[in-house]
XYZ file of C-alpha atoms in Angstrom:
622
model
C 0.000 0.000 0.000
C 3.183 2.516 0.626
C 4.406 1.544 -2.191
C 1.344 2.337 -4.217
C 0.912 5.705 -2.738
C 4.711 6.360 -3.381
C 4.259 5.867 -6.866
C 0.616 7.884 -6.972
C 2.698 10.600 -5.420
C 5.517 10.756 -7.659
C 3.243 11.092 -10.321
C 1.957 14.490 -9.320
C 5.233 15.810 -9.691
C 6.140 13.917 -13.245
C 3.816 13.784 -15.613
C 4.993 10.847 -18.536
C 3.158 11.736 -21.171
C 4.716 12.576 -24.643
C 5.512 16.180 -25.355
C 5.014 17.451 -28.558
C 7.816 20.580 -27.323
C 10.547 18.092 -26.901
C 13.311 18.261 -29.643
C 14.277 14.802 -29.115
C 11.046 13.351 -30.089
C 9.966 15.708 -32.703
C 13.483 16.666 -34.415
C 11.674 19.643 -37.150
C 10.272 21.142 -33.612
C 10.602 24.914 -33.884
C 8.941 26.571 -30.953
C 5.669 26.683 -28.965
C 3.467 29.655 -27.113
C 3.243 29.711 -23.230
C 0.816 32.193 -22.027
C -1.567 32.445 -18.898
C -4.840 33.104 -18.491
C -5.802 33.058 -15.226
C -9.208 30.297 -14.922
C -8.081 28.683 -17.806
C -4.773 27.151 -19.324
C -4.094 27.462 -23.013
C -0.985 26.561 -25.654
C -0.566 26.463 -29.285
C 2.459 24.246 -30.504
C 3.671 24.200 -34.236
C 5.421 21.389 -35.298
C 7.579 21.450 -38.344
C 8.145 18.939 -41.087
C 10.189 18.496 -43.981
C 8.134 17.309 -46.984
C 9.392 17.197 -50.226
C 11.160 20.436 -49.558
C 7.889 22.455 -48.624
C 6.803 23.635 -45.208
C 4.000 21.992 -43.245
C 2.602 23.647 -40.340
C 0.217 21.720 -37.597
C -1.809 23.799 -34.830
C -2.152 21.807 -32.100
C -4.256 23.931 -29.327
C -6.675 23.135 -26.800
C -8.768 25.833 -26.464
C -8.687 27.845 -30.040
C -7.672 31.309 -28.581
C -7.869 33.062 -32.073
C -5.559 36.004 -30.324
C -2.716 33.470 -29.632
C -2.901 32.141 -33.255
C -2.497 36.013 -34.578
C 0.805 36.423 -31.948
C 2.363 33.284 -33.401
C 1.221 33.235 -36.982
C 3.311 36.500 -37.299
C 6.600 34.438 -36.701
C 5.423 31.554 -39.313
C 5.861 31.342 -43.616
C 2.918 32.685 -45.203
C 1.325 29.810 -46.368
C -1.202 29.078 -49.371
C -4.160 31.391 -49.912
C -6.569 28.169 -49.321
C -5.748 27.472 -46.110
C -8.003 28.978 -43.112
C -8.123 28.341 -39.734
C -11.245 27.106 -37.659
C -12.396 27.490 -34.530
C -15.156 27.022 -31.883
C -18.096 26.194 -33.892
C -16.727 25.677 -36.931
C -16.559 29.924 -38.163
C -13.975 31.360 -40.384
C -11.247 33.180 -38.402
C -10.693 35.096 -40.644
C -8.308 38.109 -38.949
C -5.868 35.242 -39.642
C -6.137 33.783 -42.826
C -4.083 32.678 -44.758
C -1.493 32.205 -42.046
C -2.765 28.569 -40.246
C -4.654 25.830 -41.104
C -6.398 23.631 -38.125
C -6.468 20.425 -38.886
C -8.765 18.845 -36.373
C -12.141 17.979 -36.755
C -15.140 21.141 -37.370
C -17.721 21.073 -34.587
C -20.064 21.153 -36.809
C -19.819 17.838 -38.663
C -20.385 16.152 -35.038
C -23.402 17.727 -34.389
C -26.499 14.748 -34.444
C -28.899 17.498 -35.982
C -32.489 17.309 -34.801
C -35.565 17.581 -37.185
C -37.616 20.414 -37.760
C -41.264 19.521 -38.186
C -43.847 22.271 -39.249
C -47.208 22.583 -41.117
C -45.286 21.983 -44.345
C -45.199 18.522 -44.910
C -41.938 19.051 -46.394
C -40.554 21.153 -43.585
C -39.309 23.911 -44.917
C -38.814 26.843 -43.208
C -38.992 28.774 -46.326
C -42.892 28.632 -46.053
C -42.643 29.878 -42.559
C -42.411 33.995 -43.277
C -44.846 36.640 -43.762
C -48.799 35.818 -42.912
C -48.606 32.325 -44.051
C -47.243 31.716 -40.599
C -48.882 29.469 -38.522
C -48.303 26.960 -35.889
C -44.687 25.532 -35.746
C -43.339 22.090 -33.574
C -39.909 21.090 -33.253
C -38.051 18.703 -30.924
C -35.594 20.800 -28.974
C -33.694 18.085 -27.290
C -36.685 18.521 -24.892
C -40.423 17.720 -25.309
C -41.808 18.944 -28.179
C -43.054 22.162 -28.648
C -45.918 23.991 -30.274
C -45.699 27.362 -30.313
C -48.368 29.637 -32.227
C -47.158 32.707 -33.819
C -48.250 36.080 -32.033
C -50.696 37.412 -34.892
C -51.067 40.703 -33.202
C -47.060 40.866 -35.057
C -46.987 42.487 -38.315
C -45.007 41.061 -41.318
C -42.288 43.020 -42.791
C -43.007 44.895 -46.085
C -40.904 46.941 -48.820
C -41.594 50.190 -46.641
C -40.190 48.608 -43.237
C -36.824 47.809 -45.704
C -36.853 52.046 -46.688
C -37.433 52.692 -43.299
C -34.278 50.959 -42.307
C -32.269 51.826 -44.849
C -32.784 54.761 -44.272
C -31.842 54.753 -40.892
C -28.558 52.218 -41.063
C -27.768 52.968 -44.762
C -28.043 49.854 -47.906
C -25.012 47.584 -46.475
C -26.415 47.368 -42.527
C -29.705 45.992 -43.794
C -29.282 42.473 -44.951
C -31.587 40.430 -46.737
C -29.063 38.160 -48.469
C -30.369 34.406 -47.990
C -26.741 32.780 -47.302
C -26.396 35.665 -44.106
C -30.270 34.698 -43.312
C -29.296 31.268 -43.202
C -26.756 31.144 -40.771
C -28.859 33.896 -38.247
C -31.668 31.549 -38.301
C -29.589 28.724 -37.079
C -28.128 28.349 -33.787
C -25.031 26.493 -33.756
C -25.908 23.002 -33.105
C -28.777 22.924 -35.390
C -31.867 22.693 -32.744
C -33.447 25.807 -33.384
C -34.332 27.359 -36.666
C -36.164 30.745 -37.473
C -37.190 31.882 -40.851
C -36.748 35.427 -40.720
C -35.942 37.619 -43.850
C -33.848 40.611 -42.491
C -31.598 41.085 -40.743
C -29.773 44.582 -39.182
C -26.431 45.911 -38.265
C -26.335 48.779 -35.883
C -23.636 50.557 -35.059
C -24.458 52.657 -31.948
C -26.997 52.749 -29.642
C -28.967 55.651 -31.318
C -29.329 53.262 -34.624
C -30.616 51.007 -32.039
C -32.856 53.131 -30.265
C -34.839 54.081 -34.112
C -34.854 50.626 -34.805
C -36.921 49.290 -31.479
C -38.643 52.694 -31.840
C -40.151 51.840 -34.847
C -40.733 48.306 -34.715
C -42.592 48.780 -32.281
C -44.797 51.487 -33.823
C -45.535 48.583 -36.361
C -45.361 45.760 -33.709
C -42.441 44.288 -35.862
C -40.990 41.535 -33.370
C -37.259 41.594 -32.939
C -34.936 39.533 -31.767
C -31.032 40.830 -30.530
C -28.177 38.365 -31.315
C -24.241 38.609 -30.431
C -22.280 35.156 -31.277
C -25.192 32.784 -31.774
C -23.593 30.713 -29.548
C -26.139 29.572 -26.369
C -27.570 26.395 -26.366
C -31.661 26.874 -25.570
C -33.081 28.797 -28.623
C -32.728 32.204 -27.179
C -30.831 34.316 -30.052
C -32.275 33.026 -33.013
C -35.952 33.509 -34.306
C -38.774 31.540 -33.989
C -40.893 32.940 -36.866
C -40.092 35.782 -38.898
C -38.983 37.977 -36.250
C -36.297 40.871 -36.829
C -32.552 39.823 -36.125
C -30.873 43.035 -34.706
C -26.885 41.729 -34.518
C -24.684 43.485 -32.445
C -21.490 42.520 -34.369
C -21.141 45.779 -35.526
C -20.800 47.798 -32.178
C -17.764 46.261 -31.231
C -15.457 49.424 -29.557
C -13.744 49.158 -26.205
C -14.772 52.831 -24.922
C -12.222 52.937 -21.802
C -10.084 50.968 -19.485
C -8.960 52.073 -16.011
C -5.617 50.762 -15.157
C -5.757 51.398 -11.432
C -9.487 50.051 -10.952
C -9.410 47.455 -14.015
C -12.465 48.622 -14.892
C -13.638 48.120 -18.753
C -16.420 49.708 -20.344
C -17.611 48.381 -24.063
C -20.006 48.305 -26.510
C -22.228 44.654 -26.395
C -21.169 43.766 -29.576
C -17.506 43.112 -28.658
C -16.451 39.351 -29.304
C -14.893 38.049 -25.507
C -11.785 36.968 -26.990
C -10.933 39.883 -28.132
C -12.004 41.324 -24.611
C -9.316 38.763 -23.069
C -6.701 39.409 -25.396
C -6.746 43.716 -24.654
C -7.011 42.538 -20.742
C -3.680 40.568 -21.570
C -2.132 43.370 -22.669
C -3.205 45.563 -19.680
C -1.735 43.096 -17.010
C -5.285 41.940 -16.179
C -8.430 39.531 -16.610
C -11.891 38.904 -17.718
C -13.288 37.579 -14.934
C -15.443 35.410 -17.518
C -13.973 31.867 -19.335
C -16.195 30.089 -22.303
C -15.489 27.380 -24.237
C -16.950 29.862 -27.292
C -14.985 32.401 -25.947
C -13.752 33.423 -30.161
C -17.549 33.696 -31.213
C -19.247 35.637 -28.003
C -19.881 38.739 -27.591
C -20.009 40.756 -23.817
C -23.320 41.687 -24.812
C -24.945 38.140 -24.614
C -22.690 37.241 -21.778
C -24.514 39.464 -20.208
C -28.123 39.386 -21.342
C -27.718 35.284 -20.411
C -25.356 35.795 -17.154
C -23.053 33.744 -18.782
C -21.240 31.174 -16.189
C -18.203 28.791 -17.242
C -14.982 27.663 -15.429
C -14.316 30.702 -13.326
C -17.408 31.259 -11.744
C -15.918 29.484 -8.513
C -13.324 32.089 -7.909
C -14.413 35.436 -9.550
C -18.339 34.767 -9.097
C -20.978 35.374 -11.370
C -22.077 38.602 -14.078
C -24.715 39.799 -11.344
C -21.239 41.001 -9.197
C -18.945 41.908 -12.060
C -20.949 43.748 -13.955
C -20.794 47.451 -12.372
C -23.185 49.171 -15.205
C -24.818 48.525 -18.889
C -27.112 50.745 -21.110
C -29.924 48.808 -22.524
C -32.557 50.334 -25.136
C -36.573 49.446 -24.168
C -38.642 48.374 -26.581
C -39.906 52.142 -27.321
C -36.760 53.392 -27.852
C -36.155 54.973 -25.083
C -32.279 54.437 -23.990
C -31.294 53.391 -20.226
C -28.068 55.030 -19.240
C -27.245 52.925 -16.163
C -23.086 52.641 -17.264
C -21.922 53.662 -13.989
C -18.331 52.686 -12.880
C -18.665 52.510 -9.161
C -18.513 49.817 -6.604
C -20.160 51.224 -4.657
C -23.698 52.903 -5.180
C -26.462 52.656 -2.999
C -29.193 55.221 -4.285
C -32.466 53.148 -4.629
C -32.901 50.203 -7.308
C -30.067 48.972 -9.097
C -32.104 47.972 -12.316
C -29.123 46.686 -13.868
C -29.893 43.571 -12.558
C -32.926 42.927 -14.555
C -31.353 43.086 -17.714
C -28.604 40.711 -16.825
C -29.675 37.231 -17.520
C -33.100 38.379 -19.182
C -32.360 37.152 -22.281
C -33.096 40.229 -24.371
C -36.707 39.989 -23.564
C -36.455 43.499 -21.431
C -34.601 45.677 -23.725
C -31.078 45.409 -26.006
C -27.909 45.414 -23.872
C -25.204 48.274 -25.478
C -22.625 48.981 -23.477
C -21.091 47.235 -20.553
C -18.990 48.090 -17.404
C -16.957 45.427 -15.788
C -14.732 44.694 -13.118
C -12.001 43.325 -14.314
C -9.453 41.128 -12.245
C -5.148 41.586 -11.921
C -3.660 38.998 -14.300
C -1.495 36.588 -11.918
C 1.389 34.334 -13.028
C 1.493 31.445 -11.050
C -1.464 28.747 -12.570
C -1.163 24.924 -11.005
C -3.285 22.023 -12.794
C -3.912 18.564 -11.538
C -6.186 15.925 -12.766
C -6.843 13.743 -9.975
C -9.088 9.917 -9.709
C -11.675 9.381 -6.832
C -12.711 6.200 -5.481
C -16.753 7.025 -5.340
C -18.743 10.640 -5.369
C -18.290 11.156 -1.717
C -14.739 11.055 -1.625
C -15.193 14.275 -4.477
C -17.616 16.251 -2.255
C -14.904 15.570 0.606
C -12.522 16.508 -2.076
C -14.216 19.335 -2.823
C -14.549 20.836 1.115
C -11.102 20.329 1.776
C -9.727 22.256 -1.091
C -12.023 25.030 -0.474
C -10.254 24.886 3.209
C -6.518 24.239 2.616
C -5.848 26.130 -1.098
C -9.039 29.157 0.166
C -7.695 31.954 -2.046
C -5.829 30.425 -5.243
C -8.803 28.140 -5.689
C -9.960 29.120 -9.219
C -11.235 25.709 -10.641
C -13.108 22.995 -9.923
C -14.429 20.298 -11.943
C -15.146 16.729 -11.944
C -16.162 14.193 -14.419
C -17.777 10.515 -14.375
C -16.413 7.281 -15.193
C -19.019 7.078 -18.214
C -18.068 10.463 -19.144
C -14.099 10.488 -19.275
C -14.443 6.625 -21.395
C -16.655 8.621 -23.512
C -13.866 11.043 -24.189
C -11.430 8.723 -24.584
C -13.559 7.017 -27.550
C -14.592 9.519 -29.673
C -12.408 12.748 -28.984
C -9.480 13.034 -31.123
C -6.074 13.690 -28.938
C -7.510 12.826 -25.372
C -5.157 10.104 -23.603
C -5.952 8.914 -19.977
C -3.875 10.824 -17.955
C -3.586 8.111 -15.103
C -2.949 4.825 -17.467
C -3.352 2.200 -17.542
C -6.230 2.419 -14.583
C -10.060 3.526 -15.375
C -11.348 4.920 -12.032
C -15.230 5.852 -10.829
C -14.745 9.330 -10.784
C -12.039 12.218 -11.585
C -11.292 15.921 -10.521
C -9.621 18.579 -12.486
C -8.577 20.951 -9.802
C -7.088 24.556 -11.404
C -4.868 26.818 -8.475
C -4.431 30.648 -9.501
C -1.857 32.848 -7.465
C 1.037 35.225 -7.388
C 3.611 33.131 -5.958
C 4.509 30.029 -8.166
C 6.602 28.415 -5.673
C 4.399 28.853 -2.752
C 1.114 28.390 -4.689
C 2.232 24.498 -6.089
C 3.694 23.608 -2.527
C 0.452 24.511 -0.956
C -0.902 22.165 -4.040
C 1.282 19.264 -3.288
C 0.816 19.304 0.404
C -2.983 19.346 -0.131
C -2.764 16.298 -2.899
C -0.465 14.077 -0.867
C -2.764 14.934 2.191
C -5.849 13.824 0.392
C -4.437 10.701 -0.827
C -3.203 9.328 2.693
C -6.421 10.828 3.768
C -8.021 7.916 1.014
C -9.868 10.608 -0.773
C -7.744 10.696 -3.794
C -6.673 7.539 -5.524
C -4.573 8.342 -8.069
C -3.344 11.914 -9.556
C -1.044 13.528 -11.732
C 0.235 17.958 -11.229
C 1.220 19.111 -14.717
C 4.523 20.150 -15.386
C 4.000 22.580 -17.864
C 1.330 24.019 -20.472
C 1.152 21.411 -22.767
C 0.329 19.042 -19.399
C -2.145 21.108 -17.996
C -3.930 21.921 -21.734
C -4.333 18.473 -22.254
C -6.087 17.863 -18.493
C -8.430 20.537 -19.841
C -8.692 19.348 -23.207
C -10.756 16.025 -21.607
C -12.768 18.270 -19.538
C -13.990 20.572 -22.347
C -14.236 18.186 -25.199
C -17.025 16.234 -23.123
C -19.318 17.743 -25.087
C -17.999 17.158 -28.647
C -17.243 13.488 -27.467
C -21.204 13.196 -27.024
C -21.873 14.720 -30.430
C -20.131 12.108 -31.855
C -21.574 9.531 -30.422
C -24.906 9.753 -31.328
C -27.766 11.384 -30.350
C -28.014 13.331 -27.141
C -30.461 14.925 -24.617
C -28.592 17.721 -22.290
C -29.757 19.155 -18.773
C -27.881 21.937 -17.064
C -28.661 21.801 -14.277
C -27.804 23.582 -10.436
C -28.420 20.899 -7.191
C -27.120 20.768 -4.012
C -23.545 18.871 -4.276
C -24.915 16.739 -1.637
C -27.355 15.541 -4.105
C -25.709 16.140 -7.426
C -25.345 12.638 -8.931
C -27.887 10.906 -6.856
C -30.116 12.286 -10.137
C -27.346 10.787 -12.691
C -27.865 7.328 -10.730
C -31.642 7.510 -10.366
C -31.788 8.258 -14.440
C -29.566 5.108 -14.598
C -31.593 2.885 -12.941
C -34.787 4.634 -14.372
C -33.489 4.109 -18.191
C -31.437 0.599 -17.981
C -29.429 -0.161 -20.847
C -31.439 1.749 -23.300
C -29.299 4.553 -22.766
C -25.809 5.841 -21.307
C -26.135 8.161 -18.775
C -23.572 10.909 -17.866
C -22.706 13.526 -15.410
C -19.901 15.980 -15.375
C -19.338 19.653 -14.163
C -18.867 22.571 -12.435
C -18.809 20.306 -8.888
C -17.420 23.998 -7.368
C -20.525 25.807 -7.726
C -22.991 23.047 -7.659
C -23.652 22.719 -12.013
C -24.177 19.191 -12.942
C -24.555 18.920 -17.126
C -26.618 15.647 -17.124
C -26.533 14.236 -20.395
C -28.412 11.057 -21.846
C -26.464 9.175 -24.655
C -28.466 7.337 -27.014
C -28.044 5.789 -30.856
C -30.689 7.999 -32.063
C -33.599 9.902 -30.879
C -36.732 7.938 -29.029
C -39.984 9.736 -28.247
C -39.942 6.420 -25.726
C -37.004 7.611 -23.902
C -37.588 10.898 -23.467
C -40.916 9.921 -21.818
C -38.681 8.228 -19.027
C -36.643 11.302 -18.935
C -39.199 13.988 -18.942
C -40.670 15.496 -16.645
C -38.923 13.350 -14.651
C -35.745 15.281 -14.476
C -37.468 18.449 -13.694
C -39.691 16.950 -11.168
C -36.287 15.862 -9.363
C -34.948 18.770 -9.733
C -37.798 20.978 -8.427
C -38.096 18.141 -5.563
C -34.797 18.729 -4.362
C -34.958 22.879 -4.571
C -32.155 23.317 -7.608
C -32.583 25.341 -10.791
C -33.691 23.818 -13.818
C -30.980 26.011 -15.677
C -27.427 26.867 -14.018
C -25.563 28.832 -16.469
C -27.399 28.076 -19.826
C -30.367 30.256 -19.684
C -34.113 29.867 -20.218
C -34.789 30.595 -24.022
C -37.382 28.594 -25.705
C -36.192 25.419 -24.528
C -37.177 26.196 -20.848
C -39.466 28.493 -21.154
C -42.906 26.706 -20.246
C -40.797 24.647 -17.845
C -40.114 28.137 -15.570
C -42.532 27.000 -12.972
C -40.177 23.747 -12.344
C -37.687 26.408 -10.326
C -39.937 29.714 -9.569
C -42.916 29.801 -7.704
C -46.125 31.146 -9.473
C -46.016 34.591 -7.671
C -42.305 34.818 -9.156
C -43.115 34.324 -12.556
C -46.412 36.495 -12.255
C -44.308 39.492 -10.955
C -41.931 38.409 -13.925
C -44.441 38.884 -16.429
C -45.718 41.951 -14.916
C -42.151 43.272 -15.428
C -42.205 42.422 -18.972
C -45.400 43.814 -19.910
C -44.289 47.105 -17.835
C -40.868 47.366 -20.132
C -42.620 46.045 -23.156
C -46.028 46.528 -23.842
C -46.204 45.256 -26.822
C -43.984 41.770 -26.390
C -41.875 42.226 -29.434
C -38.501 41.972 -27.069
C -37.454 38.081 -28.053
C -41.224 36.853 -28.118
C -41.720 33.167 -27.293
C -38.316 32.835 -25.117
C -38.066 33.043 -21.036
C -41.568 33.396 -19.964
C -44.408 30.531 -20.232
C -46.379 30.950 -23.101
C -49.543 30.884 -21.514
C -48.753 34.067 -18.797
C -47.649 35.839 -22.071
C -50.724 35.139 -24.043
C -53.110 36.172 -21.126
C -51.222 39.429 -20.465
């Protein structure tokens, strides 16, 4: 048994995996990029290969920072005009081209796309604009839903498209069917709108005309940044107006001394990060579709993702915004104080409404120091207990440099190892119940990884920890992450999928995962994985193809649980239209009464994102 634990030990200190950065395995090696990001790890590595005389350059990186690609392309040959570089869901970098080429796999191709269905018996969507609009279902990865249009909405005509253009000028007014295309779509392909314009704004006046008029004509809009959440909530349902905020995209100040940024919504996160960098500081936000979106939708959602644990969550970041209402009329709430006490800080309701209260603009956000010393380990548990002991213990012995903590089912991590391209068990050749990825942020490097080492070997003569590994350097600690965030992709590619994010008690947490278990049998692989630090489990249900049978067993089941046990039947993903009949599952009826009273207070008319947040029957009765 000491001998065991010797060897468990050692490992956390040497790490045996290969390393693409070592010359004496990869001879045309040339040089790699180590940079920190406090919350999150990242690399890119370029390896170099003779063939036939020409140069061929592979991007290997784990978490497609499009800002780290531009730093090192700079040093590389220009290669052929043809070659691009992908990233997050499967976009066009194109600040970059023609310097890289990724050659993994594009998101997109391992998305199990779910059918539309609609009174067109040949489902097209194309039949779906105007007044021949009617009653639409679709399965969401949820129940299906039938939603009936609004018919107090008008339909756009040829004097709405004047109206506009006069107001944004010919190029901000799109009507172009490729553009229209990709707007209607989210990005895995659940949710499709048919609406036929589309328009840029590029400050909050053009905004303010636009929801001015629209709703003069009861034109229903809906405001999208990336196009990047996962529950219907920026892309139409109908034929409703797409307002993007691409186009307002300016960083408006920084504060050096109180790291405060203020921005226009429209500004893509990544490129948030990368100015930060610069600075000496942080966003105190970390997505995996951190290149695609924007601060704006971070907001309007309250965004969550792997630093939530350390730097909390938008609701105490977020120091101001200006939002435009429905009528027009332009909210100047973009204060930069910490402090500020007189009377209601409506702020709040705009952060995580989902765009159905009025069109985020600008943003002010606290923004944390940048620190040098990050510490990654991936460790193996014996059963869940031994993670929610895990879990207390680190909160008590590493308190401050605590910035991540995730863990990740036995189910889950052979599912990565299956189907996502470059994952490797960390801990071979042993397959254990349950494993923790455990992320330390500090100042001191020294002090900060033999704080980490005390607590690891502690917790593993303590029996908590059964096995574990400390990476050495980036490459190490990217590849612990990679596992973590390519859960999701893994799924993808397995087949079809049904996904619940989910907030519980820890205490509780996977008692739901085993309960779905024994509830489905072995019609179905059931997985949980998460944010363990903040009490996010993303339950997800594996199967070879969609079953109306199985999601019987699943739903309402899962929300019944759920709402049994006091959690939230959405942790960081949002409502949208996925969720949004499903509100009373985690708010009482007085809540969501008062909610829609706030709505119909802000906008009257319910052309904010119609169909998305609210139930649809305390919307149609208002």
């Amino acid at each position: 048994m000491r001998t065991e634990m010797w060897r468990a030990a050692h490992r956390l200190v040497s790490h045996r995996t290969k390393n693409l950065c070592d010359p004496r395995r990869n001879p045309y090696f040339q040089c790699s990029i180590h940079r920190y990001s406090s919350g999150t790890l990242f690399c890119l590595v370029a390896e170099i290969k003779q063939e036939d005389k020409s140069i061929n350059v592979t991007i290997a990186t784990f978490h497609d920072h499009c800002f780290l690609a531009e730093a090192f392309a700079n040093g590389l040959p220009r290669l052929s005009s043809n070659n691009w570089f992908t990233y997050n869901f499967g976009r066009t970098c194109q600040p970059f081209n023609p310097y890289l080429r990724h050659q993994g796999s594009n998101v997109q191709t391992c998305i199990y796309p779910t059918k539309d269905y609609t009174e067109n018996p040949h489902g097209s969507a194309e039949m779906c604009h105007g007044r021949s609009l009617g009653i639409q279902k679709r399965f969401y990865g949820s129940a299906t839903t039938t939603i009936q249009r609004n018919p107090e909405f008008s339909a756009i005509n040829s004097e709405d498209i004047n109206h506009f253009r006069d107001i944004l000028g010919e190029k901000n007014v799109i009507q172009d069917e490729d553009r229209l295309s990709a707007a209607n779509m989210d990005w895995m392909r659940k949710y499709r709108g048919s609406s036929k314009l589309l328009l840029q704004p590029r400050s909050t006046e053009e905004v303010s005309q636009i929801l001015k008029y629209c709703n003069s004509r009861r034109l229903a809009v809906v405001p999208q940044g990336g196009n990047t959440g996962l529950v219907g909530g920026s892309v139409p349902v109908f034929d409703e107006v797409i307002i993007c905020m691409g186009s307002m995209n300016s960083i408006i100040s920084f504060d050096e001394v109180s790291g405060i940024l203020v921005c226009e919504a429209g500004c893509i996160l990544e490129n948030l990060i990368s100015f930060l960098d610069n600075q000496g500081f942080i966003m105190p936000l970390d997505l995996g579709a951190k290149g695609s979106c924007q601060i704006g939708g971070n907001v309007s959602t309250n965004a969550g993702g792997l630093r939530l644990v350390r730097y909390g969550s938008l609701h105490g970041n977020v120091l101001g915004l200006e939002a435009v209402l429905s009528n027009g009329t332009v909210l100047d709430m973009l204060g930069t104080l910490r402090k500020d006490n007189t009377g209601y800080d409506l702020k709040h309701l705009f952060i995580g409404s989902e765009g159905s209260l009025g069109v985020v603009t600008k943003v002010s956000i606290l923004t944390p120091p940048k620190l040098s010393s990050v510490n990654v380990a991936f460790l193996a548990c014996q059963d869940y207990l031994s993670c929610q002991k895990l879990l207390k213990e680190a909160k008590r012995k590493l308190g401050e440099i605590l910035s991540a903590f995730e863990f990740i089912d036995n189910q889950s991590f052979n599912l990565v190892l299956n189907h996502l391209e470059g994952a490797r068990n960390p801990l071979p050749p042993s397959m254990h119940n349950f494993y923790v990825l455990i992320e330390t942020t500090g100042s001191d490097e020294s002090s900060d990884k033999e704080k980490l080492e005390a607590f690891l070997l502690h917790s593993m003569e303590g029996g908590l920890v059964s096995d574990g590994v400390l990476a050495q350097d980036i490459n190490q600690a990217s590849s612990f992450w990679h596992i973590r965030e390519g859960i999701p992709e893994a799924i993808m590619k397995a087949g079809a999928v049904y996904k619940y994010d989910l907030s519980i008690p820890v205490e509780k947490m996977y008692d739901l995962v085993q309960e779905m278990r024994v509830r489905l049998g072995h019609s179905a692989t059931v997985l949980g994985y998460g944010h363990l630090g903040d009490s996010n489990l993303h339950l997800n249900i594996s199967t070879p193809q969609y079953d109306d049978a199985i999601l019987a067993q699943i739903e309402p089941f899962v929300y019944e649980w759920t709402s049994k046990h006091r959690g939230s039947i959405s942790a960081e993903h949002g409502i949208g239209l996925m969720k949004a009949n499903k509100l009373h599952y985690s708010k009482s009826a007085e809540t969501v009464q008062l909610m829609g009273s706030i709505k119909k207070l802000l906008d009257p008319n319910g052309i904010l994102n119609p169909y998305k947040v609210l139930p649809s029957s305390l919307v149609s009765c208002s």
